Amino acid sequence: MLNHKVIITPNEVILDGKTLDHNEQGGALLTELYRTYVGDYPKFFKMDTLSKLGLVASELLLQAEGEPRFEAREDRAVVFFNRSASLQADTAYQATIQEPENFFPSPAAFVYTLPNIVTGEIAIRNKYYGETSFIVLPENDPKIMAQQLQLAFLDTMTQSILGGWLDCTDENHFEAHLFLIDKQQFDTIESSLL
Amino acid sequence: MGGKSMIVSVANNIISPLGMTTAENYAAVKAGKSELRRYEGHWDLPEPFVASLMQRDKVEQAFAALADNERYTFFEKMIILSAANALYQTHIDPTSDKVLFILSTTKGNVFLLDKRETGFPKERVLLGVAARQMTEFFHNPNTPIVVSNACISGVCAQIEAMRNLEGGRFDYVVTVGCDVQSAFIVSGFQSFKALSPEPCKPFDANRCGLNLGDAAATIIYTRKEKADENEWVACRGAIRNDANHISGPSRVGEGSYRALRYAIGAIDPDKIAFINTHGTATMYNDEMESVAIERAGLATVPVNGLKGYYGHTMGAAGILETILSMYAIDEHNILATKGFETLGVTHPLMLSNQNQTTDKRMFIKLLSGFGGCNAALLFAKGGAPC
Amino acid sequence: MDELIYTLKQQIIEALNLEDMKPEDIDENASLFGEGLGLDSIDALELIVLMEKNYGIKLQDPSQGKEIFKSVAVMADFIQKNRTK
């Protein structure tokens, strides 16, 4: 059993097995979720799509968890996996340098051209000083993901993980399968994911 | 981590502008050499930059002995060559399902996003697909794992290797780190005003930014009951976040301090030969590291940084700098911090621009990167408890 | 000058993704960083790009930004005096 689980696709949001109502789709869905469930973090609008997706998905999970928020802690790791790394941000940055006559490299775009930035955004938002990691796989493989998450608990500081699959190919195409899991549930991660 | 078994390094390789083997690289660094130089009009970039770049024809010549040059990108040739060089020093059968490949990289084949690049399928820009070129080359049956944690990836990949060996599923992990420079990366760092117009000066009062560099490095680990006297053991590592800012390091060195504290554990700092820092020579990074080292109670431990020889080799840095630190201690040496002259950080650190001697047998590799991430990893030679 | 200030506010809102803000919401004399608009170091770098892209002004030394980016009014004044396009 996983503590809490959220799935976000361009046209569906499921939190702990329950479908959440929404009007928008694609990138606009992420903005709608931000406005409905967060609302007070304008940094959201500066983020690349991967970070926006990770931020709203983590907010839904943490609100479902219902524990006190924003208290500094080192015992929770943020460990994500995907296939596309930071492809959407990479493409956006490449557009700022593609044409020699319109060559204005954007620092705000460049900073998101690393997949682990989203783990940092979530750490900043929640004051998580623990491990943050991003692993890229050739394809979505729940078995490998479960194995690597189990191994992340070998860090004796880590007692829980906010983790899972977080992929984004462009502003309107993405998939989040995130969950919260405790060290005690170590042995059941794999069966829960499969 | 558990005291049951030890994670031991069995082979390594470095490919850089300073050489195609670890021995060539170590000799060059010991002699104070660097291939950092100024490039003007390179890749049609409007602004000049200083970097340590590979002579690509040299890589192609070496690669011709392995496979057809046309089939692989420059990045893929670098990782395959480096892994092959390390594997050939061993009797490891890479086709075994007991062998795992872990790749540390930030940008892989990112140059393929440029519309003018048409020589390879665009899919190869995906890091996992690029890593597959390597595992398929070696006929390895396992799915490669790519660690992409900005500039700390090289240490994260080694921590990931340790965990996978401790988990017992694999007997060997081939840990390869690589990034190759491109207009994409250089222009991005230029837009950040992070590049130095001259060879970088880590921790120096007059430091003014970093240089970028091409490199690939490989370290192969296995699990053993007890390490031999001359074998290197990866003891304990941690990854911690500053929870402060996505590009600026924490003023109080929060993540690095916490990672250092976990890595050193109960070890007496007096047993540590040196801390091999990130030392990029940006104003903020080096200052942050000095704060973190002081906070972790390690201010009396000698410190060095190797970016003055190679620039910042990104995904390769953590592995390349680990290997050179091992070779240095094997020779009772603390490598000089090239480019450093006058201390320019708040907390005094034990830095030198000359090679020093040591008889200690442990070191810590420290890194930090965008996304507020930091990593520290403790290494010990022989079977010393750690 | 008023027209330049208004245009500049629009350009800042767009370049820095200040969603939900309109030019009227920005006080041209208020500080852009810290207390005022609360911009950070990446925003400062993006303002350097904005000046180059729209006004042909190249800041070689990013520390110059500290003075120039004090407020929209100071920025507009600098642009008026130094613009090449």
XYZ file of C-alpha atoms in Angstrom:
665
model
C 0.000 0.000 0.000
C 1.169 3.487 -0.880
C 0.230 6.308 1.504
C -1.132 8.560 -1.201
C -1.075 8.479 -4.963
C -1.802 11.030 -7.647
C -2.091 10.653 -11.417
C -2.163 13.662 -13.718
C -2.438 13.381 -17.500
C -3.480 16.119 -19.967
C -7.121 15.218 -19.433
C -7.387 13.414 -16.106
C -6.577 13.975 -12.447
C -6.925 11.098 -9.982
C -6.062 11.510 -6.324
C -6.134 8.387 -4.141
C -8.378 6.654 -6.660
C -10.852 9.527 -6.887
C -11.209 11.546 -10.100
C -11.017 15.300 -9.526
C -13.299 17.627 -11.507
C -11.711 20.099 -13.895
C -12.564 22.126 -16.983
C -9.241 22.520 -18.761
C -6.913 20.152 -20.595
C -3.185 20.054 -21.370
C -1.025 22.923 -20.103
C -4.142 24.894 -19.121
C -5.103 22.045 -16.788
C -1.920 22.588 -14.773
C -2.738 26.286 -14.415
C -6.298 25.399 -13.374
C -4.999 22.959 -10.746
C -2.592 25.614 -9.499
C -5.382 28.180 -9.170
C -7.761 25.721 -7.494
C -5.382 24.006 -5.083
C -2.375 26.349 -4.579
C -2.968 29.929 -5.667
C -0.365 31.726 -3.562
C 2.906 30.766 -5.253
C 3.358 33.007 -8.343
C 6.746 31.417 -9.005
C 4.643 28.685 -10.608
C 4.277 30.840 -13.729
C 8.049 31.041 -14.202
C 8.471 27.275 -14.204
C 8.905 24.885 -17.108
C 6.091 22.383 -17.684
C 7.900 19.569 -15.838
C 8.229 21.724 -12.710
C 4.626 22.948 -12.971
C 3.476 19.329 -13.219
C 5.666 18.238 -10.290
C 4.586 21.169 -8.188
C 0.821 20.700 -8.568
C 1.088 16.898 -8.253
C 3.150 17.191 -5.056
C 0.712 19.778 -3.673
C -2.217 17.392 -4.188
C -0.315 14.578 -2.484
C 0.796 16.673 0.466
C -2.631 18.196 0.966
C -4.047 14.650 0.976
C -1.434 13.655 3.539
C -2.743 16.444 5.743
C 0.338 16.826 7.926
C 1.625 20.281 8.946
C 3.261 21.916 5.939
C 6.443 23.902 5.319
C 8.367 22.678 8.360
C 12.053 22.061 7.694
C 12.879 18.351 7.465
C 15.677 16.162 6.152
C 13.963 12.782 6.412
C 11.884 13.026 3.246
C 13.507 12.429 -0.146
C 12.177 13.542 -3.528
C 13.039 10.944 -6.180
C 11.613 11.177 -9.688
C 11.962 9.138 -12.863
C 11.137 9.812 -16.480
C 12.038 9.209 -20.119
C 12.235 12.730 -21.540
C 14.452 14.414 -18.916
C 13.939 18.180 -19.465
C 12.974 17.916 -23.151
C 10.258 20.616 -23.071
C 12.614 23.116 -21.388
C 15.479 22.100 -23.696
C 13.316 22.771 -26.749
C 12.202 26.126 -25.324
C 15.804 27.180 -24.653
C 16.992 25.958 -28.067
C 14.385 28.278 -29.647
C 16.171 31.270 -28.047
C 19.457 30.391 -29.785
C 18.289 28.731 -33.018
C 18.338 31.761 -35.341
C 21.658 33.637 -35.612
C 19.814 36.911 -36.349
C 17.599 36.448 -33.293
C 20.146 34.967 -30.889
C 19.179 35.901 -27.322
C 19.901 32.987 -24.981
C 17.428 33.144 -22.109
C 18.791 32.469 -18.614
C 15.263 31.909 -17.276
C 14.748 29.190 -19.903
C 18.248 27.719 -19.504
C 17.948 27.156 -15.755
C 15.148 24.646 -16.347
C 17.153 22.575 -18.851
C 17.964 20.050 -16.110
C 15.363 17.495 -15.034
C 16.287 17.722 -11.346
C 15.225 21.380 -11.109
C 11.687 20.190 -10.316
C 13.003 18.259 -7.309
C 14.654 21.489 -6.162
C 11.429 23.460 -6.668
C 9.561 20.993 -4.447
C 12.361 21.050 -1.847
C 12.266 24.868 -1.774
C 8.472 25.029 -1.514
C 8.397 22.500 1.348
C 11.764 23.135 3.071
C 12.982 19.619 2.349
C 16.707 19.336 3.059
C 16.801 15.618 2.293
C 17.877 13.756 -0.821
C 16.642 15.006 -4.188
C 17.279 12.797 -7.223
C 16.274 12.464 -10.831
C 16.738 9.248 -12.791
C 16.134 8.902 -16.527
C 15.194 5.536 -18.043
C 14.868 4.458 -21.701
C 11.190 3.707 -21.023
C 8.693 3.643 -18.162
C 9.589 0.559 -16.130
C 7.738 0.302 -12.789
C 9.897 -2.620 -11.708
C 13.186 -0.731 -12.032
C 11.580 2.320 -10.457
C 10.425 0.276 -7.453
C 13.876 -1.283 -7.073
C 15.645 2.073 -7.123
C 13.147 3.592 -4.670
C 13.679 0.720 -2.252
C 17.426 1.277 -2.500
C 16.999 5.001 -1.791
C 15.989 4.001 1.766
C 19.569 2.779 2.311
C 20.270 6.408 3.211
C 19.472 6.082 6.903
C 18.199 9.667 7.055
C 15.417 8.943 4.577
C 12.159 7.844 6.231
C 9.725 8.702 3.462
C 9.856 9.436 -0.260
C 7.793 11.682 -2.472
C 8.519 9.919 -5.722
C 7.433 8.346 -8.940
C 7.129 8.934 -12.662
C 7.119 12.530 -13.910
C 7.400 12.940 -17.659
C 6.743 15.796 -20.018
C 7.412 15.960 -23.760
C 5.925 19.404 -24.478
C 3.678 22.017 -22.857
C 0.549 19.964 -23.441
C 1.788 16.392 -23.097
C 2.791 15.017 -19.735
C 2.208 12.258 -17.238
C 2.613 12.266 -13.469
C 2.309 9.110 -11.367
C 3.519 10.250 -7.979
C 3.132 8.843 -4.522
C 4.185 9.207 -0.920
C 5.694 6.168 0.697
C 7.160 5.390 4.112
C 10.184 3.292 4.922
C 7.948 0.813 6.763
C 6.241 -0.007 3.470
C 9.601 -0.774 1.894
C 8.658 -4.297 0.845
C 5.356 -3.409 -0.732
C 6.513 -0.687 -3.119
C 6.980 -3.042 -6.007
C 3.634 -4.806 -5.793
C 1.872 -1.455 -5.419
C 3.415 -0.108 -8.585
C 2.921 -3.118 -10.781
C 25.453 2.164 5.008
C 25.617 -1.373 6.326
C 28.820 -2.926 7.567
C 28.207 -6.290 5.892
C 30.181 -5.756 2.721
C 32.437 -3.215 1.061
C 31.981 -1.447 -2.261
C 35.340 -1.657 -3.986
C 36.631 0.055 -7.110
C 38.099 -2.459 -9.578
C 38.967 -0.379 -12.662
C 38.688 3.127 -14.054
C 39.343 5.363 -17.033
C 39.454 9.060 -17.871
C 39.196 10.465 -21.405
C 39.821 14.186 -21.601
C 41.870 16.718 -23.555
C 44.726 15.723 -21.193
C 44.762 12.074 -22.250
C 42.904 8.920 -23.214
C 43.758 6.942 -20.055
C 43.735 7.660 -16.324
C 47.537 7.342 -16.197
C 47.996 10.006 -18.897
C 45.506 12.283 -17.171
C 47.034 11.886 -13.726
C 50.563 12.535 -15.037
C 49.378 15.693 -16.830
C 47.559 17.025 -13.764
C 50.491 16.259 -11.499
C 52.701 18.232 -13.895
C 50.257 21.166 -13.749
C 49.053 20.915 -17.359
C 45.743 22.123 -18.721
C 44.094 22.361 -22.124
C 41.918 25.320 -21.180
C 42.076 27.776 -24.061
C 40.189 30.616 -25.620
C 37.768 29.880 -28.478
C 36.504 32.614 -30.796
C 33.672 32.059 -33.234
C 33.503 28.399 -32.191
C 30.109 26.794 -33.017
C 29.196 30.213 -34.473
C 28.793 31.619 -30.968
C 28.938 35.427 -31.026
C 30.966 35.656 -27.814
C 34.346 34.010 -27.192
C 34.810 31.567 -24.312
C 37.541 29.623 -22.522
C 37.065 25.855 -22.381
C 38.874 22.522 -22.334
C 37.647 20.769 -25.488
C 38.527 17.375 -26.967
C 40.222 17.067 -30.318
C 37.407 15.125 -31.897
C 39.555 13.433 -34.533
C 41.592 11.860 -31.733
C 38.423 10.277 -30.340
C 37.421 9.091 -33.809
C 40.808 7.478 -34.359
C 40.547 5.577 -31.083
C 36.933 4.658 -31.730
C 37.685 3.257 -35.180
C 39.277 0.268 -33.437
C 35.955 -0.483 -31.709
C 33.195 0.257 -34.208
C 31.977 2.329 -37.121
C 32.352 6.036 -36.324
C 29.323 6.973 -38.419
C 26.870 5.075 -36.229
C 27.518 6.950 -33.002
C 27.457 10.567 -31.881
C 30.536 12.140 -30.320
C 28.942 11.816 -26.874
C 28.193 8.113 -27.438
C 31.746 7.466 -28.661
C 33.117 9.079 -25.521
C 31.029 6.940 -23.147
C 31.650 3.716 -25.072
C 35.397 4.373 -25.301
C 35.708 5.185 -21.626
C 33.657 2.179 -20.485
C 35.561 -0.108 -22.889
C 38.916 1.103 -21.633
C 37.911 0.422 -18.016
C 36.300 -2.950 -18.812
C 39.355 -4.172 -20.737
C 41.399 -3.849 -17.523
C 39.176 -6.513 -15.938
C 37.776 -9.953 -16.631
C 34.208 -8.720 -16.264
C 31.790 -10.117 -18.843
C 29.592 -7.127 -19.777
C 27.037 -9.465 -21.385
C 26.181 -10.847 -17.929
C 22.906 -9.819 -16.293
C 24.926 -9.326 -13.100
C 26.522 -6.230 -14.646
C 24.655 -2.901 -14.497
C 25.563 0.260 -16.417
C 24.848 3.619 -14.795
C 25.357 6.781 -16.832
C 25.887 10.202 -15.284
C 25.131 13.042 -17.663
C 23.315 16.343 -17.750
C 22.908 17.066 -21.455
C 23.917 13.925 -23.394
C 23.214 14.463 -27.118
C 21.494 17.836 -26.643
C 23.188 19.210 -29.789
C 20.654 17.130 -31.782
C 17.955 19.685 -30.905
C 19.640 22.134 -33.273
C 17.587 22.144 -36.477
C 20.798 22.079 -38.534
C 21.754 18.664 -37.084
C 20.335 15.949 -39.297
C 22.823 13.094 -39.025
C 21.081 11.106 -36.256
C 17.528 10.201 -35.253
C 16.143 12.911 -32.949
C 15.230 10.189 -30.439
C 18.912 9.972 -29.503
C 18.537 13.272 -27.667
C 16.782 11.216 -24.958
C 19.349 10.294 -22.306
C 18.071 6.741 -21.857
C 18.192 6.107 -25.595
C 21.775 7.418 -25.724
C 22.693 5.179 -22.765
C 21.173 2.221 -24.649
C 23.708 2.773 -27.449
C 26.355 1.952 -24.867
C 24.668 -1.094 -23.287
C 23.801 -2.483 -26.722
C 27.399 -1.997 -27.828
C 28.501 -4.203 -24.904
C 25.527 -6.593 -25.374
C 24.515 -5.915 -21.783
C 20.991 -7.211 -21.099
C 20.064 -4.759 -18.335
C 18.252 -1.452 -18.714
C 20.789 1.353 -18.191
C 20.064 3.859 -15.443
C 20.817 7.509 -16.171
C 21.428 9.807 -13.229
C 20.732 13.397 -14.244
C 21.131 15.579 -11.176
C 22.851 18.605 -12.671
C 26.480 19.069 -11.657
C 26.370 16.518 -8.819
C 25.402 13.646 -11.147
C 28.862 12.021 -11.000
C 28.714 11.524 -7.241
C 25.010 10.579 -7.346
C 25.810 7.894 -9.933
C 28.451 6.421 -7.613
C 25.996 6.449 -4.679
C 23.466 4.753 -6.970
C 26.127 2.162 -7.897
C 26.850 1.479 -4.222
C 23.162 1.008 -3.458
C 22.623 -1.344 -6.393
C 25.565 -3.483 -5.289
C 24.395 -3.514 -1.663
C 20.944 -4.499 -2.878
C 22.596 -7.687 -4.126
C 20.987 -7.778 -7.557
C 24.248 -6.962 -9.361
C 27.881 -7.998 -8.954
C 29.426 -5.154 -10.940
C 28.316 -1.642 -11.742
C 29.999 0.206 -14.595
C 29.572 3.870 -13.682
C 30.216 6.191 -16.615
C 30.089 9.986 -16.471
C 30.222 12.242 -19.504
C 29.214 15.558 -20.969
C 30.394 17.114 -24.191
C 30.186 20.836 -24.740
C 27.987 22.468 -27.361
C 26.535 25.834 -28.369
C 23.532 24.952 -26.193
C 25.525 24.589 -22.980
C 28.085 27.336 -23.560
C 25.484 29.963 -24.549
C 23.399 29.028 -21.499
C 26.269 29.558 -19.097
C 27.112 32.785 -20.953
C 23.550 33.998 -20.407
C 24.099 33.291 -16.722
C 27.258 35.452 -16.835
C 28.911 32.473 -15.167
C 31.869 31.957 -17.515
C 35.348 33.271 -16.790
C 37.071 35.078 -19.681
C 40.337 33.419 -18.600
C 41.365 30.082 -17.044
C 39.379 29.774 -13.820
C 40.769 30.515 -10.345
C 39.045 28.324 -7.752
C 38.719 29.932 -4.291
C 40.869 32.859 -5.408
C 40.118 36.443 -4.412
C 40.073 37.378 -8.119
C 37.981 34.475 -9.365
C 35.412 35.500 -11.933
C 33.580 32.407 -13.045
C 33.920 28.917 -14.401
C 35.199 27.258 -17.572
C 33.469 24.331 -19.250
C 35.141 21.119 -20.370
C 34.638 17.880 -22.323
C 35.402 14.603 -20.547
C 34.263 11.058 -19.969
C 35.237 9.002 -16.932
C 34.400 5.482 -15.782
C 34.722 3.718 -12.465
C 33.686 0.093 -12.012
C 32.570 -1.067 -8.578
C 32.005 -4.492 -7.069
C 30.918 -5.835 -3.668
C 33.434 -7.624 -1.459
C 33.572 -9.051 2.052
C 36.807 -7.237 2.756
C 38.893 -4.901 0.614
C 42.597 -5.543 0.056
C 45.163 -3.130 1.427
C 45.530 -1.260 -1.869
C 41.914 -1.232 -2.972
C 39.667 1.819 -2.837
C 36.383 1.581 -0.962
C 33.391 3.886 -1.510
C 32.198 4.182 2.088
C 29.229 6.450 2.580
C 27.589 9.175 0.559
C 24.621 11.501 0.726
C 22.641 13.849 -1.474
C 21.038 16.855 0.241
C 19.129 19.898 -0.926
C 19.609 23.551 0.064
C 15.839 24.160 -0.185
C 16.820 27.719 -1.011
C 17.087 28.626 -4.714
C 17.199 26.754 -8.036
C 20.370 28.424 -9.303
C 22.035 30.251 -6.416
C 23.778 28.189 -3.745
C 22.694 28.536 -0.120
C 24.512 31.344 1.724
C 24.795 29.039 4.735
C 25.895 26.014 2.692
C 22.906 24.079 4.025
C 22.827 21.118 1.641
C 26.593 20.696 1.372
C 26.925 20.909 5.142
C 24.296 18.226 5.658
C 25.771 15.974 2.959
C 29.256 16.350 4.470
C 27.969 15.582 7.950
C 26.327 12.365 6.758
C 29.340 11.271 4.708
C 31.884 11.774 7.491
C 29.725 10.019 10.082
C 31.807 9.189 13.141
C 35.157 9.404 11.335
C 37.814 11.600 12.971
C 38.447 14.524 10.537
C 42.141 14.051 11.248
C 42.013 10.812 9.231
C 40.931 12.660 6.072
C 43.734 13.489 3.617
C 41.657 16.133 1.823
C 38.262 17.264 0.653
C 38.164 17.421 -3.129
C 35.693 20.256 -3.595
C 33.435 21.296 -6.459
C 35.487 24.531 -6.667
C 33.989 25.884 -9.891
C 35.510 29.347 -9.299
C 32.181 31.166 -9.367
C 31.885 33.742 -6.588
C 28.968 32.033 -4.875
C 29.899 28.356 -5.191
C 33.349 28.595 -3.655
C 32.138 30.866 -0.858
C 29.306 28.438 -0.105
C 31.699 25.483 0.083
C 33.933 27.300 2.541
C 30.910 27.942 4.768
C 29.734 24.329 4.544
C 33.191 22.888 5.303
C 33.558 25.186 8.308
C 30.073 24.298 9.570
C 30.813 20.583 9.234
C 33.858 21.007 11.486
C 36.275 20.166 8.677
C 38.134 23.476 8.395
C 41.412 21.822 9.419
C 41.244 19.279 6.596
C 43.236 20.199 3.445
C 41.056 21.158 0.494
C 41.671 21.105 -3.250
C 39.805 21.584 -6.519
C 40.614 20.373 -10.039
C 38.575 22.685 -12.293
C 41.757 24.661 -13.126
C 42.965 21.646 -15.157
C 39.738 20.553 -16.879
C 37.140 23.240 -16.387
C 33.740 22.008 -15.267
C 33.138 18.659 -16.952
C 29.555 18.452 -15.614
C 28.315 14.836 -15.724
C 31.906 13.567 -15.769
C 33.206 15.792 -12.955
C 32.215 13.666 -9.958
C 33.779 10.524 -11.409
C 36.841 12.139 -12.987
C 37.714 14.037 -9.807
C 37.147 10.928 -7.658
C 39.554 8.854 -9.774
C 42.284 11.509 -9.723
C 41.904 11.847 -5.944
C 42.401 8.075 -5.582
C 45.535 8.159 -7.757
C 46.873 11.103 -5.763
C 46.533 9.328 -2.414
C 48.074 6.196 -3.939
C 51.161 8.386 -4.420
C 50.792 10.129 -1.021
C 49.939 13.285 -2.907
C 47.428 16.115 -2.513
C 47.007 17.647 -5.959
C 47.508 21.380 -6.309
C 44.543 23.698 -6.862
C 45.622 25.150 -10.193
C 44.637 28.787 -10.657
C 44.430 29.525 -6.943
C 46.680 32.264 -5.560
C 45.121 34.334 -2.764
C 42.347 33.051 -0.545
C 39.090 34.714 -1.512
C 36.466 33.047 0.670
C 35.205 34.020 4.116
C 36.306 30.918 5.978
C 39.994 30.066 5.799
C 40.563 26.788 3.956
C 43.734 24.713 3.750
C 44.356 25.319 0.028
C 47.550 25.226 -1.995
C 48.581 25.746 -5.603
C 51.457 23.297 -5.080
C 51.265 19.502 -4.818
C 51.519 18.482 -1.150
C 52.298 15.166 0.506
C 50.023 13.158 2.771
C 50.151 9.756 4.450
C 46.410 9.633 5.123
C 44.179 7.200 3.276
C 40.736 8.790 3.125
C 39.152 11.642 1.178
C 35.770 13.227 0.606
C 34.429 14.196 -2.813
C 32.071 17.162 -2.618
C 29.812 18.595 -5.344
C 26.936 21.036 -5.656
C 24.658 22.027 -8.495
C 21.598 23.746 -9.939
C 18.354 22.710 -8.334
C 19.981 23.333 -4.941
C 21.455 19.837 -4.867
C 24.662 18.841 -3.077
C 26.487 15.542 -2.680
C 29.349 14.255 -0.577
C 30.983 10.841 -0.685
C 33.637 9.413 1.648
C 36.335 7.098 0.255
C 38.891 5.014 2.165
C 41.805 2.940 0.963
C 42.123 -0.648 2.161
C 39.954 -2.231 4.800
C 39.933 0.658 7.280
C 36.598 0.882 9.086
C 34.479 3.718 7.744
C 9.042 58.958 -21.381
C 5.639 57.861 -20.049
C 5.145 55.776 -23.151
C 8.539 54.117 -22.705
C 7.745 53.384 -19.053
C 4.434 51.775 -20.023
C 6.023 49.696 -22.793
C 8.824 48.658 -20.465
C 6.326 47.493 -17.833
C 4.604 45.360 -20.471
C 7.905 43.902 -21.590
C 8.942 43.110 -18.000
C 5.618 41.385 -17.281
C 6.004 39.259 -20.402
C 9.713 38.434 -20.024
C 9.476 37.552 -16.330
C 6.115 35.752 -16.547
C 4.525 38.033 -13.964
C 1.147 36.394 -14.490
C -1.864 38.255 -13.112
C 0.004 41.612 -13.194
C -0.925 44.564 -15.378
C 1.302 47.570 -16.147
C -0.908 49.663 -13.830
C -0.017 47.332 -10.936
C 3.672 48.245 -11.143
C 4.778 51.454 -9.425
C 7.585 52.782 -11.644
C 9.374 54.211 -8.621
C 9.162 51.089 -6.482
C 12.127 48.764 -6.112
C 12.159 45.859 -8.581
C 14.034 43.525 -6.255
C 13.559 42.646 -2.599
C 10.528 44.434 -1.143
C 8.993 45.740 -4.396
C 8.282 43.245 -7.153
C 10.339 40.600 -5.373
C 12.433 39.653 -8.383
C 15.452 37.368 -8.013
C 18.878 36.815 -9.596
C 17.526 34.934 -12.640
C 15.060 37.775 -13.266
C 17.966 40.229 -13.184
C 19.758 38.188 -15.858
C 16.565 38.087 -17.919
C 16.294 41.894 -17.689
C 19.797 42.094 -19.189
C 18.529 40.018 -22.141
C 15.435 42.245 -22.393
C 17.595 45.380 -22.709
C 19.756 43.816 -25.395
C 16.889 42.325 -27.376
C 14.581 45.327 -27.360
C 16.921 48.284 -27.051
C 20.291 47.059 -28.318
C 21.969 47.762 -24.979
C 24.670 45.267 -23.992
C 25.624 45.177 -20.319
C 29.018 43.540 -20.115
C 29.263 43.632 -16.354
C 26.154 42.160 -14.709
C 26.903 44.068 -11.494
C 25.925 47.250 -13.413
C 22.393 45.880 -13.191
C 22.215 46.721 -9.497
C 22.026 50.461 -10.292
C 20.034 50.241 -13.506
C 17.367 47.855 -12.257
C 16.545 49.908 -9.155
C 13.096 50.755 -10.488
C 11.249 50.883 -13.802
C 11.773 54.662 -13.894
C 15.561 54.354 -13.459
C 15.642 51.617 -16.072
C 13.633 53.697 -18.558
C 15.945 56.654 -18.012
C 19.002 54.480 -18.715
C 17.372 53.034 -21.828
C 16.467 56.506 -23.148
C 20.100 57.599 -22.860
C 21.752 54.427 -24.179
C 19.402 52.748 -26.629
C 20.671 51.830 -30.085
C 17.323 50.610 -31.389
